[in-house]
Short mmCIF file of C-alpha atoms and ligand atoms in Angstrom, two decimals:
data_model
loop_
_atom_site.label_atom_id
_atom_site.label_comp_id
_atom_site.label_asym_id
_atom_site.label_seq_id
_atom_site.Cartn_x
_atom_site.Cartn_y
_atom_site.Cartn_z
CA MET A 1052 -123.42 -73.24 117.15
CA ALA A 1053 -127.05 -73.09 118.22
CA THR A 1054 -129.41 -75.38 116.30
CA ILE A 1055 -131.17 -73.49 113.53
CA ASN A 1056 -134.79 -74.39 112.91
CA PHE A 1057 -135.47 -73.61 109.26
CA GLU A 1058 -139.23 -73.84 109.69
CA SER A 1059 -139.80 -71.38 112.49
CA TYR A 1060 -139.33 -67.65 112.56
CA LEU A 1061 -139.66 -66.37 116.09
CA GLY A 1062 -138.23 -62.90 115.59
CA ASN A 1063 -135.59 -60.59 114.25
CA VAL A 1064 -131.92 -60.96 115.13
CA ILE A 1065 -131.03 -58.03 117.39
CA ASN A 1066 -127.85 -58.00 119.49
CA ASN A 1067 -127.53 -61.78 118.91
CA GLN A 1068 -130.99 -62.41 120.40
CA ILE A 1069 -134.13 -63.56 118.61
CA VAL A 1070 -136.55 -60.71 119.30
CA PRO A 1071 -140.26 -61.31 118.59
CA THR A 1072 -142.43 -58.57 117.13
CA ALA A 1073 -146.01 -57.63 117.95
CA THR A 1074 -147.13 -58.25 114.40
CA THR A 1075 -146.08 -60.78 111.79
CA ARG A 1076 -146.58 -61.30 108.07
CA HIS A 1077 -145.65 -63.88 105.47
CA SER A 1078 -144.75 -64.13 101.83
CA LYS A 1079 -145.69 -66.87 99.37
CA ASN A 1080 -144.04 -69.75 97.57
CA PRO A 1081 -143.95 -68.45 93.96
CA ALA A 1082 -144.36 -71.96 92.52
CA THR A 1083 -147.58 -72.71 94.39
CA GLY A 1084 -148.93 -69.39 95.65
CA GLN A 1085 -149.11 -71.00 99.11
CA PRO A 1086 -148.32 -68.84 102.16
CA LEU A 1087 -145.00 -69.52 103.89
CA TRP A 1088 -144.14 -69.16 107.59
CA GLU A 1089 -144.98 -66.01 109.54
CA VAL A 1090 -142.02 -63.65 109.85
CA PRO A 1091 -141.50 -60.63 112.10
CA VAL A 1092 -142.52 -57.10 111.20
CA ALA A 1093 -139.93 -54.80 112.76
CA SER A 1094 -141.26 -51.70 114.53
CA LYS A 1095 -139.54 -48.34 114.65
CA LYS A 1096 -138.47 -49.21 118.20
CA ASP A 1097 -136.87 -52.47 116.99
CA LEU A 1098 -134.85 -50.44 114.52
CA ASP A 1099 -133.87 -47.91 117.18
CA ASP A 1100 -132.77 -50.77 119.45
CA ALA A 1101 -130.73 -52.41 116.70
CA VAL A 1102 -129.09 -49.09 115.81
CA GLY A 1103 -128.24 -48.51 119.49
CA HIS A 1104 -126.61 -51.95 119.74
CA ALA A 1105 -124.78 -51.46 116.45
CA ARG A 1106 -123.38 -48.12 117.65
CA GLU A 1107 -122.23 -49.69 120.89
CA ALA A 1108 -120.70 -52.69 119.11
CA PHE A 1109 -118.89 -50.40 116.66
CA LYS A 1110 -116.67 -49.10 119.46
CA ALA A 1111 -114.89 -52.43 119.87
CA TRP A 1112 -115.43 -53.96 116.41
CA SER A 1113 -113.84 -50.98 114.65
CA LYS A 1114 -110.69 -51.66 116.69
CA THR A 1115 -110.46 -55.43 116.14
CA SER A 1116 -107.55 -56.66 114.08
CA HIS A 1117 -107.78 -57.80 110.49
CA GLU A 1118 -106.82 -61.30 111.70
CA GLU A 1119 -109.73 -61.45 114.14
CA ARG A 1120 -112.28 -60.20 111.59
CA SER A 1121 -110.87 -62.57 109.03
CA LYS A 1122 -111.12 -65.56 111.37
CA LEU A 1123 -114.78 -64.80 112.15
CA MET A 1124 -115.61 -64.20 108.47
CA VAL A 1125 -114.21 -67.62 107.53
CA ALA A 1126 -116.09 -69.22 110.45
CA PHE A 1127 -119.29 -67.55 109.17
CA ALA A 1128 -118.69 -68.88 105.64
CA GLU A 1129 -118.08 -72.38 106.99
CA ALA A 1130 -121.18 -72.28 109.18
CA ILE A 1131 -123.24 -71.29 106.13
CA GLU A 1132 -121.65 -74.14 104.17
CA LYS A 1133 -122.75 -76.58 106.88
CA HIS A 1134 -126.35 -75.49 106.27
CA THR A 1135 -126.13 -75.47 102.47
CA PRO A 1136 -128.77 -78.19 101.85
CA GLU A 1137 -131.36 -76.45 104.08
CA LEU A 1138 -130.56 -73.04 102.61
CA ILE A 1139 -130.83 -74.32 99.01
CA ASN A 1140 -134.30 -75.71 99.74
CA LEU A 1141 -135.37 -72.58 101.56
CA LEU A 1142 -134.08 -70.27 98.82
CA THR A 1143 -135.97 -72.18 96.14
CA THR A 1144 -139.07 -72.23 98.33
CA GLU A 1145 -139.12 -68.48 98.94
CA GLN A 1146 -137.49 -67.12 95.79
CA GLY A 1147 -138.67 -69.70 93.25
CA LYS A 1148 -135.30 -70.13 91.51
CA PRO A 1149 -134.19 -73.59 90.35
CA HIS A 1150 -132.31 -75.70 92.89
CA ALA A 1151 -129.19 -75.54 90.72
CA VAL A 1152 -129.26 -71.73 90.78
CA SER A 1153 -129.85 -71.73 94.54
CA GLY A 1154 -126.80 -74.00 94.83
CA MET A 1155 -124.81 -71.56 92.70
CA GLU A 1156 -125.86 -68.65 94.92
CA LEU A 1157 -124.80 -70.54 98.07
CA SER A 1158 -121.44 -71.63 96.72
CA MET A 1159 -120.71 -68.14 95.40
CA THR A 1160 -121.58 -66.73 98.82
CA ALA A 1161 -119.07 -68.99 100.60
CA THR A 1162 -116.38 -68.08 98.04
CA TRP A 1163 -117.19 -64.38 98.37
CA LEU A 1164 -117.00 -64.41 102.18
CA LYS A 1165 -113.75 -66.41 102.24
CA THR A 1166 -112.19 -64.06 99.69
CA PHE A 1167 -113.38 -60.98 101.61
CA ALA A 1168 -111.66 -62.51 104.65
CA THR A 1169 -108.33 -62.18 102.81
CA MET A 1170 -108.85 -58.56 101.76
CA GLU A 1171 -107.61 -55.62 103.79
CA VAL A 1172 -107.66 -51.91 103.07
CA LYS A 1173 -104.22 -50.87 104.21
CA ASP A 1174 -102.83 -47.41 104.86
CA GLU A 1175 -101.06 -45.85 101.89
CA VAL A 1176 -97.92 -43.76 102.34
CA LEU A 1177 -98.36 -40.68 100.17
CA GLN A 1178 -95.07 -39.04 101.14
CA ASP A 1179 -92.24 -39.97 103.47
CA ASP A 1180 -89.14 -37.81 104.04
CA ASP A 1181 -87.03 -36.53 106.93
CA GLU A 1182 -89.63 -33.97 107.85
CA LYS A 1183 -92.91 -35.84 107.72
CA THR A 1184 -94.89 -38.89 106.71
CA ILE A 1185 -98.26 -38.44 105.08
CA TYR A 1186 -100.61 -41.41 105.08
CA ALA A 1187 -103.95 -42.07 103.46
CA THR A 1188 -105.88 -44.02 106.08
CA PHE A 1189 -109.28 -45.63 105.71
CA PRO A 1190 -111.29 -45.76 108.94
CA PRO A 1191 -114.72 -47.45 108.91
CA ILE A 1192 -117.78 -45.26 108.43
CA GLY A 1193 -119.80 -46.56 111.39
CA VAL A 1194 -123.19 -48.26 111.34
CA CYS A 1195 -124.29 -49.46 107.90
CA GLY A 1196 -127.80 -50.37 106.79
CA ALA A 1197 -127.98 -52.99 104.01
CA ILE A 1198 -131.17 -52.98 101.94
CA VAL A 1199 -131.46 -56.14 99.86
CA PRO A 1200 -133.61 -57.12 96.83
CA TRP A 1201 -135.59 -60.34 96.33
CA ASN A 1202 -133.83 -61.76 93.29
CA TRP A 1203 -130.53 -62.87 94.85
CA PRO A 1204 -131.13 -62.37 98.56
CA ILE A 1205 -128.21 -64.34 100.01
CA LEU A 1206 -125.27 -63.27 97.86
CA LEU A 1207 -126.40 -59.67 97.49
CA GLY A 1208 -127.07 -59.38 101.23
CA LEU A 1209 -123.83 -60.96 102.40
CA GLY A 1210 -121.97 -59.25 99.53
CA LYS A 1211 -122.62 -56.12 101.60
CA VAL A 1212 -122.16 -57.62 105.06
CA GLY A 1213 -118.70 -59.06 104.26
CA PRO A 1214 -116.98 -55.85 103.09
CA ALA A 1215 -118.74 -53.74 105.75
CA LEU A 1216 -117.56 -55.99 108.59
CA MET A 1217 -114.06 -56.58 107.21
CA THR A 1218 -113.50 -52.81 107.09
CA GLY A 1219 -114.63 -52.40 110.71
CA ASN A 1220 -118.24 -51.28 110.41
CA THR A 1221 -121.26 -52.84 112.05
CA ILE A 1222 -124.28 -53.61 109.87
CA ILE A 1223 -128.04 -54.09 110.00
CA MET A 1224 -129.38 -56.10 107.06
CA LYS A 1225 -132.94 -55.71 105.81
CA PRO A 1226 -134.18 -58.37 103.39
CA SER A 1227 -136.91 -57.69 100.86
CA PRO A 1228 -140.36 -58.44 102.34
CA PHE A 1229 -140.72 -60.90 99.43
CA THR A 1230 -137.68 -62.99 100.50
CA PRO A 1231 -136.98 -62.64 104.23
CA TYR A 1232 -136.58 -66.34 105.10
CA CYS A 1233 -132.97 -67.17 104.22
CA ASP A 1234 -131.68 -63.78 105.34
CA LEU A 1235 -133.23 -64.18 108.83
CA LYS A 1236 -131.55 -67.58 109.16
CA LEU A 1237 -128.23 -66.08 108.06
CA GLY A 1238 -128.71 -63.61 110.92
CA GLU A 1239 -129.19 -66.51 113.34
CA ILE A 1240 -126.05 -68.22 112.02
CA GLY A 1241 -124.13 -64.94 112.31
CA ALA A 1242 -125.33 -64.50 115.90
CA SER A 1243 -123.38 -67.59 116.92
CA ILE A 1244 -120.18 -66.16 115.43
CA PHE A 1245 -119.93 -62.38 115.60
CA PRO A 1246 -120.01 -60.30 118.81
CA PRO A 1247 -123.45 -58.89 119.73
CA GLY A 1248 -124.57 -55.91 117.67
CA VAL A 1249 -122.03 -56.44 114.88
CA PHE A 1250 -124.36 -58.14 112.39
CA GLN A 1251 -128.13 -57.85 112.88
CA VAL A 1252 -131.07 -58.72 110.64
CA LEU A 1253 -134.41 -56.95 110.71
CA SER A 1254 -137.33 -58.05 108.59
CA GLY A 1255 -140.23 -55.69 108.21
CA ASP A 1256 -142.81 -54.28 105.88
CA ASP A 1257 -142.54 -51.41 103.41
CA SER A 1258 -141.90 -48.87 106.21
CA LEU A 1259 -138.60 -50.36 107.32
CA GLY A 1260 -136.44 -49.30 104.34
CA PRO A 1261 -137.45 -45.61 104.55
CA TRP A 1262 -136.96 -45.67 108.37
CA MET A 1263 -133.43 -46.93 107.79
CA SER A 1264 -132.49 -44.42 105.11
CA GLU A 1265 -133.66 -41.50 107.26
CA HIS A 1266 -132.32 -42.83 110.60
CA PRO A 1267 -129.78 -40.40 112.11
CA GLY A 1268 -127.97 -43.28 113.86
CA ILE A 1269 -127.17 -45.06 110.58
CA ASP A 1270 -124.10 -43.66 108.83
CA MET A 1271 -124.32 -45.42 105.49
CA ILE A 1272 -126.93 -47.17 103.38
CA THR A 1273 -125.80 -49.84 100.97
CA PHE A 1274 -128.72 -50.55 98.68
CA THR A 1275 -129.40 -52.99 95.87
CA GLY A 1276 -132.70 -52.76 94.04
CA SER A 1277 -134.53 -50.92 91.31
CA THR A 1278 -133.48 -47.56 89.93
CA ALA A 1279 -136.81 -46.03 90.98
CA THR A 1280 -136.34 -47.06 94.63
CA GLY A 1281 -132.64 -46.15 94.50
CA LYS A 1282 -133.58 -42.55 93.67
CA LYS A 1283 -135.89 -42.44 96.71
CA VAL A 1284 -133.14 -43.88 98.92
CA ALA A 1285 -130.62 -41.31 97.65
CA ALA A 1286 -133.08 -38.46 98.30
CA SER A 1287 -133.80 -39.74 101.79
CA CYS A 1288 -130.10 -40.23 102.64
CA ALA A 1289 -129.41 -36.68 101.50
CA LYS A 1290 -131.36 -35.35 104.50
CA THR A 1291 -128.72 -36.65 106.92
CA LEU A 1292 -125.93 -36.63 104.31
CA LYS A 1293 -125.31 -40.26 105.11
CA ARG A 1294 -123.07 -42.18 102.73
CA VAL A 1295 -124.96 -44.16 100.13
CA LEU A 1296 -123.94 -46.96 97.80
CA LEU A 1297 -126.48 -47.81 95.11
CA GLU A 1298 -126.54 -50.95 92.93
CA LEU A 1299 -129.54 -50.49 90.65
CA GLY A 1300 -131.33 -51.84 87.61
CA GLY A 1301 -129.72 -52.74 84.30
CA ASN A 1302 -130.67 -53.34 80.69
CA ASP A 1303 -127.54 -55.05 79.43
CA ALA A 1304 -126.71 -55.17 75.72
CA ALA A 1305 -124.85 -58.10 74.15
CA ILE A 1306 -123.40 -57.19 70.72
CA VAL A 1307 -122.78 -60.18 68.43
CA CYS A 1308 -120.39 -59.45 65.55
CA GLU A 1309 -120.64 -61.15 62.17
CA ASP A 1310 -117.51 -63.25 62.82
CA ALA A 1311 -118.93 -64.74 66.05
CA ASP A 1312 -119.24 -68.52 66.10
CA ILE A 1313 -122.97 -68.96 66.67
CA SER A 1314 -122.65 -72.47 68.09
CA LYS A 1315 -120.21 -71.23 70.73
CA SER A 1316 -121.70 -67.83 71.61
CA MET A 1317 -125.46 -68.31 71.31
CA PRO A 1318 -125.99 -71.01 74.01
CA LYS A 1319 -124.24 -68.85 76.58
CA ILE A 1320 -126.05 -65.69 75.50
CA ALA A 1321 -129.45 -67.42 75.53
CA THR A 1322 -128.78 -69.02 78.92
CA LEU A 1323 -127.70 -65.70 80.40
CA ALA A 1324 -130.88 -64.09 79.06
CA PHE A 1325 -133.15 -66.65 80.71
CA ILE A 1326 -131.27 -67.74 83.85
CA ASN A 1327 -133.28 -67.06 87.02
CA SER A 1328 -136.16 -66.28 84.60
CA GLY A 1329 -134.41 -63.06 83.57
CA GLN A 1330 -134.58 -61.78 87.16
CA ILE A 1331 -130.94 -60.79 87.51
CA CYS A 1332 -129.69 -57.24 87.14
CA MET A 1333 -126.95 -58.42 84.74
CA CYS A 1334 -128.93 -60.82 82.58
CA VAL A 1335 -128.51 -60.23 78.85
CA LYS A 1336 -131.53 -58.02 78.12
CA ARG A 1337 -130.91 -56.75 74.55
CA ILE A 1338 -129.17 -58.94 71.95
CA TYR A 1339 -127.80 -56.96 68.98
CA VAL A 1340 -126.87 -59.39 66.17
CA HIS A 1341 -125.04 -58.33 63.01
CA GLU A 1342 -127.38 -58.43 60.01
CA LYS A 1343 -125.12 -60.89 58.16
CA ILE A 1344 -125.77 -63.63 60.76
CA TYR A 1345 -129.06 -62.37 62.22
CA ASP A 1346 -131.34 -65.01 60.66
CA ASP A 1347 -129.00 -67.90 61.49
CA PHE A 1348 -128.52 -66.67 65.07
CA LYS A 1349 -132.27 -66.24 65.52
CA ALA A 1350 -133.08 -69.72 64.19
CA ALA A 1351 -130.38 -71.30 66.37
CA MET A 1352 -131.52 -69.41 69.48
CA VAL A 1353 -135.17 -70.37 68.98
CA ASP A 1354 -134.13 -74.00 68.55
CA PHE A 1355 -131.82 -73.92 71.57
CA THR A 1356 -134.42 -72.25 73.79
CA LYS A 1357 -137.18 -74.69 72.78
CA ASN A 1358 -134.98 -77.69 73.47
CA ASN A 1359 -132.77 -76.59 76.35
CA ILE A 1360 -134.46 -73.88 78.37
CA LYS A 1361 -136.98 -75.87 80.36
CA SER A 1362 -139.75 -74.09 82.27
CA GLY A 1363 -141.15 -75.42 85.55
CA ALA A 1364 -141.00 -75.26 89.32
CA GLY A 1365 -137.57 -74.63 90.82
CA THR A 1366 -137.72 -78.05 92.46
CA GLU A 1367 -137.95 -79.84 89.06
CA GLU A 1368 -134.77 -81.24 87.55
CA GLY A 1369 -133.17 -79.31 84.68
CA VAL A 1370 -135.35 -76.18 84.90
CA THR A 1371 -133.92 -72.80 83.81
CA VAL A 1372 -137.09 -70.71 83.79
CA ALA A 1373 -138.83 -71.06 87.15
CA PRO A 1374 -141.79 -68.94 88.33
CA ILE A 1375 -141.49 -65.17 88.62
CA GLN A 1376 -140.82 -64.35 92.26
CA ASN A 1377 -143.95 -62.40 93.17
CA GLU A 1378 -147.33 -61.34 91.89
CA ASN A 1379 -146.40 -57.64 91.32
CA GLN A 1380 -143.45 -58.64 89.17
CA PHE A 1381 -145.52 -61.30 87.39
CA ASN A 1382 -148.08 -58.64 86.44
CA LEU A 1383 -145.32 -56.31 85.17
CA VAL A 1384 -143.84 -59.09 83.04
CA LYS A 1385 -147.27 -60.01 81.66
CA GLN A 1386 -147.78 -56.36 80.67
CA ILE A 1387 -144.55 -56.46 78.66
CA TYR A 1388 -145.66 -59.63 76.84
CA ALA A 1389 -149.04 -57.97 76.20
CA ASP A 1390 -147.39 -54.81 74.82
CA VAL A 1391 -145.39 -56.90 72.32
CA ASP A 1392 -148.61 -58.61 71.30
CA GLN A 1393 -150.74 -55.45 71.04
CA ARG A 1394 -148.14 -53.59 68.97
CA GLY A 1395 -147.80 -56.51 66.60
CA TYR A 1396 -144.04 -56.98 66.90
CA ASN A 1397 -142.71 -60.18 65.34
CA VAL A 1398 -142.18 -62.92 67.86
CA ALA A 1399 -139.59 -65.59 67.02
CA LEU A 1400 -140.55 -67.76 70.00
CA PRO A 1401 -143.84 -67.11 71.79
CA GLY A 1402 -144.16 -67.74 75.52
CA LYS A 1403 -147.36 -68.07 77.50
CA VAL A 1404 -148.45 -68.13 81.12
CA VAL A 1405 -148.43 -71.71 82.42
CA GLU A 1406 -151.66 -72.21 84.32
CA GLY A 1407 -151.55 -73.94 87.70
CA LYS A 1408 -147.81 -73.40 88.22
CA GLY A 1409 -147.77 -70.26 90.34
CA TYR A 1410 -146.27 -67.26 88.57
CA LEU A 1411 -144.75 -69.27 85.70
CA ILE A 1412 -144.42 -67.76 82.23
CA GLU A 1413 -142.48 -69.34 79.36
CA PRO A 1414 -139.53 -67.68 77.61
CA GLN A 1415 -140.23 -65.40 74.67
CA ILE A 1416 -137.88 -64.08 71.95
CA VAL A 1417 -138.96 -60.90 70.17
CA ASP A 1418 -137.76 -60.47 66.58
CA ASN A 1419 -136.22 -57.08 65.82
CA PRO A 1420 -138.69 -54.72 67.56
CA PRO A 1421 -138.19 -50.95 67.19
CA ASP A 1422 -135.52 -49.29 69.36
CA ASP A 1423 -138.18 -47.22 71.12
CA SER A 1424 -140.31 -50.23 72.11
CA ILE A 1425 -140.86 -50.98 75.79
CA ILE A 1426 -139.18 -54.37 75.46
CA VAL A 1427 -135.97 -52.62 74.34
CA LYS A 1428 -136.08 -49.53 76.58
CA GLU A 1429 -137.29 -51.03 79.87
CA GLU A 1430 -135.73 -53.72 82.06
CA PRO A 1431 -138.33 -56.55 81.87
CA PHE A 1432 -136.97 -58.66 84.78
CA GLY A 1433 -138.67 -61.66 83.19
CA PRO A 1434 -137.89 -64.38 80.60
CA ILE A 1435 -138.35 -62.21 77.50
CA VAL A 1436 -135.59 -60.80 75.32
CA PRO A 1437 -135.42 -58.86 72.04
CA LEU A 1438 -133.07 -59.71 69.15
CA LEU A 1439 -132.04 -56.55 67.27
CA LYS A 1440 -130.31 -56.21 63.89
CA TRP A 1441 -127.25 -54.02 63.30
CA SER A 1442 -124.79 -53.31 60.49
CA ASP A 1443 -122.17 -50.74 61.61
CA ASP A 1444 -119.89 -50.78 64.68
CA GLN A 1445 -120.45 -47.16 65.68
CA GLU A 1446 -124.18 -47.39 65.09
CA VAL A 1447 -124.58 -50.40 67.41
CA ILE A 1448 -122.33 -48.88 70.09
CA GLY A 1449 -124.54 -45.79 70.04
CA ARG A 1450 -127.68 -47.89 70.38
CA ALA A 1451 -126.19 -49.99 73.19
CA ASN A 1452 -125.19 -46.81 75.06
CA SER A 1453 -128.44 -44.96 74.42
CA LEU A 1454 -130.34 -45.89 77.60
CA PRO A 1455 -130.14 -44.28 81.06
CA THR A 1456 -129.12 -47.66 82.55
CA ALA A 1457 -125.50 -48.82 82.19
CA LEU A 1458 -124.76 -51.86 84.35
CA GLY A 1459 -123.13 -54.44 82.06
CA ALA A 1460 -122.49 -54.94 78.32
CA SER A 1461 -120.66 -57.42 76.10
CA VAL A 1462 -119.19 -57.86 72.62
CA TRP A 1463 -118.88 -61.27 70.98
CA GLY A 1464 -116.61 -62.02 67.99
CA LYS A 1465 -113.44 -63.77 66.77
CA ASP A 1466 -111.56 -60.56 65.95
CA LEU A 1467 -110.50 -59.76 69.52
CA ALA A 1468 -108.85 -56.44 68.64
CA ARG A 1469 -112.07 -55.16 67.09
CA ALA A 1470 -114.22 -56.61 69.89
CA GLU A 1471 -112.05 -54.98 72.56
CA LYS A 1472 -112.07 -51.68 70.67
CA MET A 1473 -115.87 -51.80 70.67
CA ALA A 1474 -115.99 -52.93 74.32
CA ARG A 1475 -113.92 -49.94 75.41
CA GLN A 1476 -116.56 -47.63 73.97
CA LEU A 1477 -119.42 -49.19 75.95
CA SER A 1478 -120.60 -47.29 78.98
CA ALA A 1479 -121.18 -49.81 81.78
CA GLY A 1480 -119.71 -50.84 85.12
CA SER A 1481 -118.75 -54.28 83.75
CA VAL A 1482 -117.90 -54.98 80.11
CA TRP A 1483 -116.98 -58.40 78.75
CA VAL A 1484 -115.55 -59.71 75.48
CA ASN A 1485 -116.90 -63.17 74.57
CA SER A 1486 -118.65 -63.49 77.89
CA HIS A 1487 -121.26 -61.78 80.03
CA PHE A 1488 -122.19 -61.79 83.70
CA ASP A 1489 -118.74 -62.71 85.07
CA VAL A 1490 -118.42 -61.47 88.64
CA ALA A 1491 -115.84 -62.14 91.33
CA PRO A 1492 -115.41 -61.01 94.94
CA ASN A 1493 -112.07 -59.35 94.18
CA VAL A 1494 -113.39 -57.48 91.12
CA PRO A 1495 -115.37 -54.24 91.53
CA PHE A 1496 -118.97 -54.41 90.37
CA GLY A 1497 -121.43 -51.58 89.86
CA GLY A 1498 -123.16 -49.37 87.35
CA HIS A 1499 -122.77 -46.15 85.44
CA LYS A 1500 -125.53 -43.58 84.91
CA GLU A 1501 -128.84 -44.65 86.49
CA SER A 1502 -127.52 -48.14 87.26
CA GLY A 1503 -125.87 -46.95 90.43
CA TRP A 1504 -123.49 -44.92 92.54
CA GLY A 1505 -120.19 -46.48 93.56
CA MET A 1506 -118.84 -50.00 93.16
CA GLU A 1507 -119.20 -53.04 95.41
CA TRP A 1508 -116.61 -55.81 95.87
CA GLY A 1509 -112.92 -55.66 95.08
CA MET A 1510 -110.69 -53.20 96.93
CA GLU A 1511 -112.63 -50.35 95.38
CA GLY A 1512 -115.80 -51.82 96.88
CA PHE A 1513 -114.12 -52.20 100.28
CA LYS A 1514 -113.13 -48.54 100.22
CA GLN A 1515 -116.78 -47.55 99.78
CA TYR A 1516 -117.28 -48.72 103.37
CA THR A 1517 -114.51 -46.47 104.65
CA ASN A 1518 -113.90 -42.81 105.12
CA SER A 1519 -110.66 -41.37 103.80
CA THR A 1520 -108.40 -39.61 106.29
CA SER A 1521 -105.17 -37.90 105.28
CA LEU A 1522 -102.87 -38.24 108.27
CA TRP A 1523 -99.88 -35.86 108.45
CA VAL A 1524 -97.17 -36.83 110.95
CA TRP A 1525 -94.48 -34.10 111.40
CA LYS A 1526 -91.35 -35.69 112.81
CA LYS A 1527 -89.07 -32.87 113.99
CA VAL A 1528 -91.35 -30.14 115.32
CA MET A 1529 -90.82 -31.23 118.96
CA GLU A 1530 -87.08 -31.75 118.72
P1 LIG B 1025 -136.89 -52.79 94.91
O1 LIG B 1025 -136.25 -51.51 94.58
O2 LIG B 1025 -138.37 -52.91 94.76
O3 LIG B 1025 -136.58 -53.23 96.41
C1 LIG B 1025 -135.26 -53.37 96.88
C2 LIG B 1025 -135.26 -53.22 98.38
O4 LIG B 1025 -135.62 -51.88 98.72
C3 LIG B 1025 -136.24 -54.11 99.14
O5 LIG B 1025 -135.61 -54.57 100.32
C4 LIG B 1025 -137.38 -53.16 99.48
O6 LIG B 1025 -138.10 -53.55 100.62
C5 LIG B 1025 -136.62 -51.87 99.74
N1 LIG B 1025 -137.37 -50.63 99.56
C6 LIG B 1025 -138.49 -50.42 98.84
N2 LIG B 1025 -138.85 -49.12 98.91
C7 LIG B 1025 -137.94 -48.50 99.70
C8 LIG B 1025 -137.74 -47.14 100.12
N3 LIG B 1025 -138.57 -46.17 99.76
N4 LIG B 1025 -136.69 -46.87 100.91
C9 LIG B 1025 -135.81 -47.84 101.26
N5 LIG B 1025 -135.95 -49.14 100.88
C10 LIG B 1025 -136.99 -49.46 100.11
O7 LIG B 1025 -136.12 -53.87 94.01
P2 LIG B 1025 -136.47 -55.40 93.83
O8 LIG B 1025 -137.73 -55.47 93.02
O9 LIG B 1025 -136.38 -56.10 95.13
O10 LIG B 1025 -135.24 -55.88 92.94
C11 LIG B 1025 -135.25 -55.86 91.54
C12 LIG B 1025 -134.44 -54.68 91.02
O11 LIG B 1025 -133.14 -54.68 91.61
C13 LIG B 1025 -134.19 -54.75 89.52
O12 LIG B 1025 -134.32 -53.47 88.95
C14 LIG B 1025 -132.74 -55.21 89.42
O13 LIG B 1025 -132.09 -54.86 88.21
C15 LIG B 1025 -132.15 -54.54 90.60
N6 LIG B 1025 -130.94 -55.24 91.02
C16 LIG B 1025 -129.75 -54.60 90.89
C17 LIG B 1025 -128.57 -55.26 91.22
C18 LIG B 1025 -127.25 -54.59 91.11
O14 LIG B 1025 -126.31 -55.06 91.75
N7 LIG B 1025 -127.09 -53.53 90.36
C19 LIG B 1025 -128.64 -56.58 91.68
C20 LIG B 1025 -129.89 -57.18 91.81
C21 LIG B 1025 -131.03 -56.50 91.49
#
């Protein structure tokens, strides 16, 4: 494998070559505000070139065997594992997240890729008799464009690349302009493993995503990002009727029943509210606590957060809440804190901006704000979470289901039959009892309502990267 220099960015990865661009740009380290290395800005021609190579590569790649794809996918995972220390540092440097969370993202990525390598969408026999056999077959779609967000750039990028390649597509990955560094290096690592044109990475500015969604040579867009952008992507893809998979924003409810053991449930709920500074689509974003235990839960959560959820740079030991990734998001989060303040909602644990530490803001717990408050209705994508009181099962299910987003939801309690009964009434792509946030490469993941279209991962996710062909073979016509 070619040596990868993690401190130089000479170009995009097109047809397994590093291709420089006429202009460059950079993003910033969120913990210091300091500019990082210059990265390429892809032109329309770069995209056209990459699409041309991807279309050419598709001809052979779509015909490779499962064994061959699988072998290369495992080799890719192992090559990434060899660079884990550099990638952990780079991810924390560009994204801001604590080292431990960067490590988690890297190890999940290797597990995901190795599991994808074992997964195959096989033909299904729908009917087989003397006269005919009817198969459902699943050919690849063609050239995919992966559009990736800044919060989890490695796993969410390669979580698209793996299924697309294993099902026989070629793919062009576009990182967020806020976090292009790791994804470009993953492109370089991939270039030493996959045939030219199979996996390419283009970094650009705000024009690149729209160019991809409207490009007639791209057959499918697989997008993860905000609901607002997802709607634009869907509208743009409609013009060429290209396939589109959308993984969008969430505002997950966790419902805590009165029989929940606070000492066992609360630490996990609080951690999953504040992990990655709340910048994960499936963080716990609304915590509904039964009125009988509300005060005890609140006191315990404030205590736990004060003593266990440390704020600081991602490079500091033991930090959970690291700086917000970028200035735009930091300003949005600050507006949500300001709205809570201006409207006079009770605050159980106040958080403030930490001066001199980049975009760092401490965790805040809001005490029973109204259901129509911004902190309840909008996804904050920051370390702030409301606690909300409830008294009746149907009432809280209605409130949990009341928003246009529906990505994940959970119910916590000792009475499993009741908790499962409640869970089955929650509208979301993933629902957990006594947990939240569990994901796995073999389990489909996605959202209902405005949280997305289609599921990623699992066999259902693999099928999103395929067309469906019904193949009728008549056996005796020529006899
Ligand atoms: P974003 O929508 O701002 O950007 C996502 C990507 O889209 C970036 O690569 C961006 O450059 C690109 N983009 C922007 N405008 C575009 C356009 N008009 N056409 C095509 N591409 C365009 O999202 P973000 O701020 O990077 O990520 C945060 C959001 O993503 C949150 O809402 C979060 O909940 C959501 N998210 C969802 C999931 C999920 O799996 N459901 C996972 C992670 C994040």
